[in-house]
Amino acid sequence: VTKRLLLGYLGLTLIVLLALEVPLGIQNARTERHDLESKVEHDATSIASLAQTAVHTRSQRQLAGVAAIASSYAHETGGRVVVVGARGQALVDTTPLGSGRETFASRPEIGAALQGRVAEGTRWSRTLHERLLYVAVPVATGGRVEGAARITYPMSSVDARIVRYWLILLAIGAAVLALAAVVGLRVGAFVTRPLRRLEATAAAVGRGDLAARAPDGEGPPEVRSLARVFNATVAQLEQLLRSQREFVADASHQLRTPLTALRLRLENLQRDDDRPELDAALAEVERLGTLVEDLLRLARADAQVESAPGEVDLCEVARNRVETWSALAEEHGLTLVLATEGRGLARASAARIGQVLDNLIENAIHVSPEKRTVQVTAGDCELRVADEGPGLDADARERAFDRFWRAGDGEGSGLGLAIVKRLVEADGGEIALEPRAGGGLEAVVRYGAVALRPAPRRRREAAGVDWRS
Ligand SMILES: Nc1ncnc2c1ncn2[C@@H]1O[C@H](COP(=O)(O)OP(=O)(O)OP(=O)(O)O)[C@@H](O)[C@H]1O
Ligand SMILES: [Mg+2]
């Protein structure tokens, strides 16, 4: 939009400039020449009347007087004054070439003047090799033409002035165009900058960052009100999603109690009366319970995703989680160890990291055979959970992050790693499963550094978890 606006603006300015300046320049050139011509004609007439007596009498003294006036005139103006006799021979010549007794009969303007006419115009001089502006007037006594006076100017001096005028016009035009460009750019930016921000915000919302809002205090009123409407819509959407999420969380939470009660009743019944239908019913209730638990876990993870990342000590969170899990690890005959490297600072949310570690440690304990070690490593912006279990092949390592995907038909529901991935991405980090040299699997999580503040765009991406997935 800016480009088009600018092009249109500059095009219009250019047309106006051309329409104004070209006639002005042409008019100026014409006026310059005309002014010079009329001035020179006036001077030529004066010199002709001055020279009248001298030409008539041919007195050397009087001719010398005319020559003196002519040369001071020539000196002042840069023109050339020639006075000729009736046959065109030079009597006075302020810039004599050669002997100074040249004959000018061959010059058309002298010929015309000797016939009693005033001749003026421009022509190419073959002797001087340049264009001349000339005025020739007859010198007459008592009605008889006895000679002619001619003044010539090299056109180059007039041309130089005309060219200078054109250059000035050009400079003015360029300055006006530059000004127009600056103004055009400003106007363009005034309109398009808030539109771009709005676009960026819309993209962020599209990626799932429902907290993103467009600035509604800049640009023209139309854009402002568009931004306001957009923000209101996003707020509405955010509210809608939140209430939906809350509903899922509440519903699953509320379902747990009656489900537990139902299971107890079924178990009591089963104790009294051993019927196969009761076993089946109990199994169904178990499945229902798992489903409700999963729903609750998803709803909780969704709520976690919303909080903003901050500065977190990975080592501290890891130490806390390892302590919590070591009892269960011991129960399984495993050793759970923690290794720390560096300062372990990262940009993330402690609650999310805790949940990530819980899931990874749970998986590791779950797959590890007895007497093995599960090692948690916390380093700068990095968390690792390594086990000595069966590991996963390359294809399974990719798919493990899919919802409800499980390698075998284990007890889990296959949600853990999907939730982990989402939590890690909410902090702008990334997670990968890597095979270990001696068998087993290592989950590697990387977060953004604290010192290197992520750029706004990056941060928005980081928070932009897709709520539809
Ligand atoms: N450390 C590991 N070693 C080998 N396989 C693993 C490991 N961690 C996960 N897996 C495999 O990936 C599957 C998906 O793991 P995920 O944590 O998503 O689900 P889950 O543990 O089965 O269920 P949930 O975590 O929801 O209770 C697991 O079923 C398991 O087969
Ligand atoms: Mg799991």
XYZ file of C-alpha atoms and ligand atoms in Angstrom:
501
model
C 0.000 0.000 0.000
C 2.823 2.387 0.888
C 4.478 1.774 -2.471
C 1.331 2.434 -4.440
C 0.481 5.454 -2.386
C 3.977 6.793 -2.874
C 4.021 6.086 -6.616
C 0.682 7.816 -7.111
C 1.745 10.736 -5.011
C 5.103 11.148 -6.749
C 3.530 10.683 -10.185
C 1.053 13.462 -9.499
C 3.766 15.733 -8.140
C 5.917 15.034 -11.199
C 3.082 15.874 -13.600
C 2.333 19.117 -11.761
C 6.014 20.020 -11.708
C 6.402 19.319 -15.416
C 3.260 21.275 -16.250
C 4.567 24.237 -14.292
C 8.258 24.167 -14.942
C 8.532 23.267 -18.617
C 6.487 26.261 -19.867
C 8.324 28.425 -17.367
C 11.709 27.299 -18.698
C 10.678 27.737 -22.321
C 9.212 31.141 -21.578
C 12.378 32.142 -19.773
C 14.582 31.099 -22.695
C 12.417 33.104 -25.065
C 12.432 36.152 -22.791
C 16.189 36.011 -22.290
C 16.786 36.021 -26.018
C 14.153 38.624 -26.698
C 15.507 40.908 -23.972
C 18.987 40.639 -25.359
C 17.759 41.245 -28.895
C 15.845 44.372 -28.017
C 18.666 45.686 -25.897
C 21.171 45.033 -28.656
C 18.868 46.573 -31.224
C 18.633 49.689 -29.141
C 22.410 49.804 -28.762
C 22.956 49.179 -32.467
C 20.632 52.024 -33.350
C 22.500 54.315 -30.963
C 25.838 53.390 -32.441
C 24.465 53.819 -35.949
C 23.340 57.362 -35.186
C 26.634 58.053 -33.405
C 28.581 56.821 -36.410
C 26.435 58.717 -38.885
C 28.714 61.739 -39.301
C 31.911 59.711 -39.178
C 30.683 57.369 -41.891
C 29.562 60.293 -43.963
C 32.743 62.328 -43.692
C 35.160 59.362 -43.275
C 37.206 61.636 -41.051
C 39.843 59.565 -39.255
C 39.417 61.590 -36.116
C 35.687 61.028 -35.956
C 36.043 57.343 -36.823
C 38.548 57.010 -34.007
C 36.000 58.610 -31.664
C 33.360 56.085 -32.708
C 35.878 53.279 -32.351
C 36.671 54.404 -28.790
C 33.009 54.429 -27.769
C 32.423 51.106 -29.527
C 35.333 49.403 -27.828
C 34.355 50.617 -24.382
C 30.842 49.326 -25.108
C 32.285 46.006 -26.320
C 34.456 45.816 -23.268
C 31.513 46.345 -20.960
C 29.043 44.005 -22.625
C 31.157 41.337 -24.304
C 29.612 42.000 -27.709
C 31.365 42.895 -30.911
C 30.690 46.152 -32.718
C 31.352 46.513 -36.423
C 30.690 49.609 -38.504
C 31.024 49.181 -42.256
C 30.948 51.475 -45.220
C 28.556 51.302 -48.141
C 30.434 48.375 -49.763
C 30.728 46.414 -46.555
C 34.334 47.260 -45.739
C 35.029 47.555 -42.013
C 35.474 51.095 -40.684
C 35.308 50.183 -37.018
C 35.703 46.676 -35.615
C 36.131 46.089 -31.905
C 37.421 42.539 -32.376
C 39.357 42.635 -35.623
C 40.438 39.332 -37.091
C 43.604 39.486 -39.161
C 44.333 42.861 -40.795
C 41.248 44.581 -39.417
C 40.371 45.747 -42.904
C 37.975 42.902 -43.422
C 34.983 43.174 -45.658
C 31.631 42.111 -44.271
C 29.673 42.315 -47.517
C 29.184 38.529 -47.492
C 27.249 38.587 -44.176
C 23.535 38.437 -44.891
C 22.563 40.827 -42.074
C 25.054 43.456 -43.319
C 23.662 43.023 -46.818
C 20.153 43.611 -45.495
C 21.228 46.632 -43.459
C 23.015 48.152 -46.459
C 19.731 47.835 -48.286
C 18.116 49.914 -45.551
C 16.554 47.215 -43.414
C 17.141 46.355 -39.788
C 18.222 42.715 -39.532
C 18.204 40.751 -36.319
C 18.298 37.117 -35.386
C 20.762 34.337 -34.782
C 22.984 32.452 -37.187
C 25.997 30.179 -37.229
C 29.235 32.061 -37.803
C 31.623 30.269 -40.090
C 34.505 32.515 -39.138
C 34.012 32.230 -35.377
C 32.588 28.706 -35.364
C 29.743 29.454 -33.016
C 26.204 30.735 -32.992
C 25.810 34.486 -32.974
C 22.998 36.779 -32.044
C 23.172 39.740 -34.426
C 21.505 43.085 -34.968
C 22.502 45.140 -38.000
C 21.064 48.604 -38.684
C 21.689 50.901 -41.605
C 23.721 54.117 -41.157
C 21.990 56.696 -43.323
C 22.451 60.357 -44.009
C 19.725 62.311 -45.702
C 17.866 59.172 -46.749
C 20.942 57.510 -48.339
C 22.399 54.396 -46.814
C 26.107 55.009 -46.436
C 27.003 52.074 -44.223
C 25.802 49.786 -41.463
C 26.414 49.173 -37.785
C 26.239 45.648 -36.418
C 26.476 44.247 -32.934
C 26.973 40.513 -32.410
C 26.943 38.426 -29.276
C 28.067 34.881 -28.955
C 24.916 32.860 -28.175
C 26.947 30.767 -25.757
C 26.619 33.454 -23.066
C 22.825 33.557 -23.472
C 22.702 29.763 -23.642
C 24.679 29.478 -20.431
C 22.154 31.668 -18.651
C 19.273 29.671 -20.048
C 20.921 26.418 -19.007
C 21.494 27.822 -15.541
C 17.842 28.711 -15.289
C 16.880 25.210 -16.357
C 19.216 23.778 -13.741
C 17.617 25.909 -11.056
C 14.181 24.691 -12.166
C 15.484 21.124 -12.087
C 16.863 21.571 -8.575
C 13.571 23.014 -7.364
C 11.734 20.111 -8.997
C 14.038 17.576 -7.350
C 13.605 19.246 -3.964
C 9.822 19.244 -4.325
C 9.871 15.578 -5.371
C 12.068 14.666 -2.414
C 9.729 16.519 -0.089
C 6.751 14.777 -1.664
C 8.496 11.430 -1.201
C 9.140 12.148 2.473
C 5.580 13.285 3.065
C 4.240 10.333 1.068
C 6.316 7.873 3.062
C 5.134 9.400 6.307
C 1.502 9.282 5.287
C 1.980 5.720 4.057
C 3.618 4.670 7.306
C 0.881 6.385 9.294
C -1.698 4.187 7.581
C 0.218 0.956 7.072
C 2.182 0.648 10.315
C -0.865 0.085 12.528
C -2.262 -2.211 9.831
C 0.949 -4.263 9.912
C 0.770 -4.482 13.710
C -2.827 -5.565 13.416
C -1.786 -8.210 10.904
C 0.983 -9.448 13.203
C -1.465 -9.619 16.084
C -3.990 -11.501 13.952
C -1.239 -13.960 13.010
C -0.292 -14.382 16.678
C -3.920 -15.039 17.591
C -4.069 -17.506 14.707
C -1.124 -19.331 16.246
C -3.063 -19.504 19.493
C -1.685 -16.553 21.447
C -5.033 -15.273 22.632
C -3.397 -12.758 24.941
C -2.112 -10.783 21.926
C -3.782 -7.407 21.397
C -3.369 -4.912 18.578
C -2.468 -1.324 19.516
C -5.643 0.706 18.998
C -4.229 4.178 19.633
C -2.378 4.869 16.390
C -3.098 5.461 12.718
C -6.215 6.886 11.123
C -9.558 6.511 12.979
C -10.746 3.714 10.663
C -7.731 1.586 11.540
C -8.116 2.374 15.235
C -11.695 1.260 15.305
C -10.754 -1.856 13.323
C -8.123 -2.619 15.975
C -10.653 -2.076 18.736
C -13.199 -4.377 17.116
C -10.495 -6.963 16.537
C -9.329 -6.781 20.156
C -12.872 -7.109 21.420
C -13.391 -10.178 19.241
C -10.215 -11.799 20.488
C -11.148 -11.024 24.092
C -14.518 -12.633 23.502
C -12.858 -15.676 21.964
C -10.424 -15.908 24.855
C -13.282 -15.722 27.339
C -15.200 -18.394 25.434
C -12.238 -20.750 25.361
C -11.484 -20.202 29.005
C -15.013 -20.997 30.052
C -14.963 -24.095 27.854
C -11.696 -25.194 29.443
C -13.042 -24.492 32.896
C -16.099 -26.502 32.075
C -14.001 -29.517 31.065
C -11.906 -29.191 34.212
C -14.918 -28.808 36.485
C -16.874 -31.573 34.823
C -14.032 -34.080 35.010
C -13.307 -33.110 38.571
C -16.952 -33.484 39.573
C -17.200 -36.857 37.801
C -14.414 -38.363 39.874
C -16.364 -38.631 43.107
C -19.471 -40.422 41.775
C -17.200 -42.705 39.740
C -15.226 -43.684 42.827
C -18.476 -44.264 44.695
C -19.803 -46.385 41.843
C -16.646 -48.489 41.805
C -16.857 -49.103 45.558
C -20.475 -50.169 45.266
C -19.659 -52.520 42.409
C -16.781 -53.998 44.383
C -19.108 -54.549 47.342
C -21.630 -56.236 45.117
C -18.909 -58.381 43.589
C -17.841 -59.534 47.039
C -21.374 -60.716 47.835
C -22.277 -62.110 44.484
C -19.601 -63.319 42.062
C -21.171 -62.657 38.664
C -19.120 -62.153 35.444
C -21.236 -59.094 34.463
C -20.029 -57.375 37.587
C -16.394 -57.925 36.537
C -17.154 -56.414 33.150
C -18.982 -53.501 34.752
C -16.016 -52.881 37.072
C -13.631 -52.893 34.099
C -15.826 -50.331 32.343
C -15.863 -48.141 35.414
C -12.028 -48.382 35.564
C -11.792 -47.221 31.961
C -14.218 -44.418 32.613
C -12.086 -43.361 35.575
C -8.910 -43.287 33.454
C -10.685 -41.218 30.816
C -11.845 -38.705 33.379
C -8.314 -38.509 34.825
C -6.931 -37.844 31.333
C -9.476 -35.120 30.730
C -8.471 -33.509 33.960
C -4.774 -33.723 33.099
C -5.387 -32.094 29.713
C -7.451 -29.335 31.250
C -4.732 -28.678 33.841
C -2.004 -28.593 31.186
C -4.109 -26.111 29.199
C -4.374 -23.869 32.209
C -0.583 -24.153 32.722
C 0.108 -23.053 29.172
C -1.364 -19.639 29.853
C 1.094 -18.290 32.403
C 4.051 -16.285 31.081
C 7.627 -17.631 31.276
C 10.116 -16.052 33.657
C 13.579 -16.680 35.024
C 13.834 -20.192 36.428
C 16.598 -22.165 38.147
C 16.412 -25.533 36.389
C 18.692 -27.182 38.975
C 16.390 -26.218 41.803
C 13.241 -27.489 40.107
C 15.025 -30.732 39.141
C 16.286 -31.248 42.709
C 12.772 -30.823 44.040
C 11.257 -33.297 41.546
C 13.993 -35.892 42.036
C 13.409 -35.803 45.786
C 9.712 -36.367 45.273
C 10.208 -39.291 42.910
C 13.090 -41.109 44.629
C 10.766 -43.006 46.998
C 8.812 -44.502 44.111
C 12.061 -45.240 42.240
C 13.342 -47.150 45.259
C 10.120 -49.105 45.396
C 10.850 -50.199 41.813
C 14.408 -51.127 42.777
C 15.875 -48.205 40.822
C 18.347 -45.457 41.606
C 17.278 -41.942 40.705
C 20.245 -39.566 40.508
C 20.547 -35.870 39.791
C 23.492 -34.241 38.041
C 23.794 -30.476 37.682
C 25.979 -28.553 35.238
C 26.540 -24.797 35.171
C 24.088 -22.358 36.681
C 21.038 -23.957 35.118
C 19.176 -20.744 34.431
C 16.494 -20.672 31.753
C 13.541 -18.656 30.570
C 10.504 -20.760 31.389
C 7.816 -21.370 33.991
C 8.716 -23.399 37.084
C 5.251 -24.992 37.275
C 5.487 -26.201 33.681
C 9.030 -27.499 34.130
C 7.916 -29.433 37.189
C 5.137 -31.063 35.213
C 7.516 -31.865 32.347
C 9.960 -33.539 34.714
C 7.163 -35.494 36.439
C 6.055 -37.007 33.160
C 9.558 -37.809 31.929
C 10.647 -39.355 35.233
C 7.424 -41.332 35.445
C 8.028 -42.777 31.976
C 11.655 -43.609 32.769
C 10.760 -45.373 36.024
C 7.971 -47.176 34.275
C 10.139 -48.696 31.523
C 13.329 -49.355 33.517
C 14.154 -52.918 34.583
C 15.210 -53.426 38.221
C 18.645 -52.369 39.564
C 19.119 -49.721 36.873
C 19.691 -46.015 37.150
C 17.543 -43.121 35.981
C 19.600 -39.977 35.660
C 18.217 -36.462 35.604
C 20.628 -33.773 34.399
C 19.978 -30.067 34.809
C 22.307 -27.690 32.929
C 22.234 -24.256 31.345
C 18.890 -24.075 29.551
C 18.823 -27.831 29.342
C 17.134 -30.749 31.078
C 17.814 -34.435 30.420
C 16.167 -37.562 31.712
C 18.034 -40.752 30.792
C 17.032 -44.344 31.496
C 18.411 -47.801 30.774
C 15.146 -49.259 29.533
C 14.351 -50.809 26.143
C 14.428 -47.455 24.282
C 12.420 -46.635 21.165
C 13.236 -46.851 17.445
C 13.466 -43.702 15.321
C 9.878 -43.879 14.093
C 8.478 -44.473 17.579
C 10.583 -41.594 18.990
C 8.716 -39.263 16.612
C 5.301 -40.730 17.262
C 5.695 -40.876 21.036
C 4.603 -37.216 21.183
C 1.274 -37.963 19.507
C -1.760 -38.020 21.739
C -2.829 -41.469 22.919
C 0.117 -43.138 21.181
C 1.772 -45.927 23.147
C 4.527 -48.329 22.098
C 2.860 -51.427 23.527
C -0.444 -51.671 25.277
C 0.862 -50.468 28.623
C -1.202 -49.021 31.427
C -0.625 -45.399 30.442
C -2.995 -43.524 28.221
C -0.341 -42.097 25.910
C -1.002 -38.497 26.879
C 2.105 -37.788 28.951
C 4.581 -36.895 26.203
C 1.956 -34.960 24.210
C 1.341 -32.801 27.259
C 5.089 -32.491 27.903
C 5.718 -31.264 24.389
C 3.018 -28.688 24.692
C 4.326 -27.407 28.015
C 7.882 -27.176 26.673
C 6.701 -25.254 23.620
C 4.705 -22.903 25.794
C 8.090 -21.822 27.189
C 9.560 -21.480 23.709
C 11.688 -24.583 24.195
C 12.005 -27.812 22.297
C 12.111 -31.471 23.239
C 13.572 -34.547 21.560
C 13.965 -38.206 22.440
C 17.440 -39.538 21.743
C 18.706 -43.100 21.804
C 21.447 -43.873 24.343
C 24.652 -45.679 23.492
C 24.120 -48.520 25.984
C 20.411 -48.907 25.173
C 17.683 -46.876 26.735
C 16.278 -43.472 25.994
C 17.215 -39.935 26.834
C 14.706 -37.113 26.718
C 16.399 -33.777 26.031
C 14.614 -30.477 26.714
C 16.104 -27.139 25.677
C 14.870 -23.735 26.819
C 15.737 -20.188 25.824
C 18.546 -18.388 27.645
C 17.733 -15.753 30.234
C 20.362 -13.188 29.262
C 19.431 -13.251 25.580
C 16.016 -11.635 25.766
C 13.929 -13.158 23.014
C 12.647 -10.682 20.419
C 8.907 -9.844 20.738
C 8.035 -11.907 17.664
C 9.884 -14.906 19.006
C 8.207 -14.544 22.365
C 4.793 -14.419 20.833
C 5.585 -17.611 18.921
C 6.773 -19.150 22.109
C 3.508 -18.423 23.819
C 1.579 -19.320 20.721
C 0.523 -22.815 21.600
C -2.096 -24.168 19.292
C -5.172 -24.561 21.436
C -6.956 -26.612 18.797
C -4.390 -29.443 18.711
N 11.702 -43.625 28.496
C 11.025 -44.385 27.640
N 11.560 -45.530 27.155
C 10.859 -46.273 26.291
N 9.623 -45.970 25.832
C 9.036 -44.887 26.294
C 9.692 -44.018 27.207
N 8.864 -42.992 27.470
C 7.732 -43.202 26.755
N 7.825 -44.326 26.060
C 6.813 -44.906 25.177
O 6.069 -43.845 24.648
C 4.687 -44.032 24.924
C 4.017 -42.715 25.128
O 4.456 -42.132 26.346
P 3.514 -41.144 27.118
O 4.195 -40.684 28.331
O 3.034 -40.177 26.125
O 2.279 -42.056 27.479
P 2.139 -43.136 28.653
O 3.286 -43.055 29.572
O 1.870 -44.420 27.962
O 0.813 -42.628 29.324
P 0.646 -41.427 30.349
O 1.968 -40.738 30.438
O -0.410 -40.569 29.720
O 0.213 -42.012 31.618
C 4.672 -44.897 26.129
O 3.496 -45.672 26.133
C 5.883 -45.780 25.939
O 5.567 -46.873 25.141
Mg 3.893 -41.270 30.467
